[in-house]
């Protein structure tokens, strides 16, 4: 009996110790962890929601401001129609149209409306040449005369110094706009190339900037020799098709049969008059023969900022925008933009340096203007802030000289400010609780 009591007592002690040990090693309740994880997930959702709301708010504000800007220009008789693209980083913020396709028609300009680009075409040619250089098919030092044997400018010694880099940077030594009249007359480039032997050089190749159309367009003949295709086909296969630039064309026939086209206009005493499409510059695509709409130009600018590395890397693209020659003077409209300090030309692009807000830090703009058949266009990339702006106009207008800095100021004013969370109109108190 006594022995059994001892056994029972020992058993009770053992059970008590077991219970104590079990409780010591029992996992902690997870309710607090679950609450914490749930709260974190909600905060992530809220932050993501805030980013989306802020993006939409900025896009709406920018859309309203840009629309007001162009509607004012239309009301004041400065423009008939405009196609506008604004790209911020990898996002197309605006690709829209304003005004009419024709002054006496109700058809409105939209993001799909086609405009002739004029010299904005040079930017496409410069980037293509850089890509072919990356592929080893062309080199900046390639002599024009090696690809076009009939080409002569000055004596043989001078002719042999003129390279692909010179014609893409307007530094071949030819007088300003030499033989632009022959381009506009529709002569084949091979015939124009032969005629340069009658031109007297004004400088050594590479030493002086002198803007060209005919000379620049000869890069198309060099591209034909190394690829076996005309420049239009190479641009289409290399860039336009992969980027989905489905409305971009490079011939008169295609453009003349398109319905959604902004027709060119000229000023008359009591307003605007629609004029016909011309068929010039399609013999010189590289210099001014491309047509496109706001949607396609947005895709192009996004590509230029490096967001299609499968087509071309940022490092390769940067070579196009490397200053080759300084554009001296102060008479050009872009040299009067706010904070402008200097301008250069690369390969099919102008490169401007500017400062703002009293800062000493120079920023960069990759820019070009274009005019053909009474169309007037501007494109600018701000690589430091990854911002692209393109404006296509169906008439010559005074606003073309300031539209880039004007829109830059509008974008900066909207995206440069911090929007208080309580102005986002979320209608969700939990969002306010977590974010404030």
PDB file of C-alpha atoms in Angstrom, residues 74-75 77-81 99-109 261-268 270-275 394-395:
ATOM      1  CA  UNK A  74      -6.068  77.390 -82.011  1.00  0.00           C
ATOM      2  CA  UNK A  75      -8.419  80.103 -80.718  1.00  0.00           C
ATOM      3  CA  UNK A  77      -5.259  81.556 -84.895  1.00  0.00           C
ATOM      4  CA  UNK A  78      -1.702  80.293 -84.370  1.00  0.00           C
ATOM      5  CA  UNK A  79      -2.344  76.687 -85.434  1.00  0.00           C
ATOM      6  CA  UNK A  80      -4.938  74.544 -87.189  1.00  0.00           C
ATOM      7  CA  UNK A  81      -4.091  71.138 -85.745  1.00  0.00           C
ATOM      8  CA  UNK A  99      -7.755  70.966 -83.578  1.00  0.00           C
ATOM      9  CA  UNK A 100      -8.862  69.975 -87.071  1.00  0.00           C
ATOM     10  CA  UNK A 101      -7.327  67.895 -89.828  1.00  0.00           C
ATOM     11  CA  UNK A 102      -8.535  70.526 -92.311  1.00  0.00           C
ATOM     12  CA  UNK A 103      -9.670  74.035 -91.494  1.00  0.00           C
ATOM     13  CA  UNK A 104     -13.019  73.650 -93.288  1.00  0.00           C
ATOM     14  CA  UNK A 105     -13.763  70.155 -91.986  1.00  0.00           C
ATOM     15  CA  UNK A 106     -15.162  68.827 -88.736  1.00  0.00           C
ATOM     16  CA  UNK A 107     -12.726  65.877 -88.664  1.00  0.00           C
ATOM     17  CA  UNK A 108     -10.637  66.214 -85.502  1.00  0.00           C
ATOM     18  CA  UNK A 109      -6.936  65.522 -85.057  1.00  0.00           C
ATOM     19  CA  UNK A 261      -4.074  62.839 -92.266  1.00  0.00           C
ATOM     20  CA  UNK A 262      -3.629  66.412 -91.057  1.00  0.00           C
ATOM     21  CA  UNK A 263      -3.472  68.404 -94.280  1.00  0.00           C
ATOM     22  CA  UNK A 264      -0.953  71.230 -94.551  1.00  0.00           C
ATOM     23  CA  UNK A 265      -2.120  74.837 -94.296  1.00  0.00           C
ATOM     24  CA  UNK A 266      -0.924  78.273 -95.257  1.00  0.00           C
ATOM     25  CA  UNK A 267      -1.918  81.618 -93.804  1.00  0.00           C
ATOM     26  CA  UNK A 268      -4.155  83.940 -95.748  1.00  0.00           C
ATOM     27  CA  UNK A 270      -8.766  86.054 -93.219  1.00  0.00           C
ATOM     28  CA  UNK A 271      -7.455  82.798 -91.799  1.00  0.00           C
ATOM     29  CA  UNK A 272      -6.080  79.496 -92.985  1.00  0.00           C
ATOM     30  CA  UNK A 273      -6.184  77.780 -96.359  1.00  0.00           C
ATOM     31  CA  UNK A 274      -5.655  74.038 -96.887  1.00  0.00           C
ATOM     32  CA  UNK A 275      -2.986  73.194 -99.469  1.00  0.00           C
ATOM     33  CA  UNK A 394       0.032  71.219 -89.800  1.00  0.00           C
ATOM     34  CA  UNK A 395       1.190  74.806 -90.401  1.00  0.00           C
TER      35      UNK A 395
END
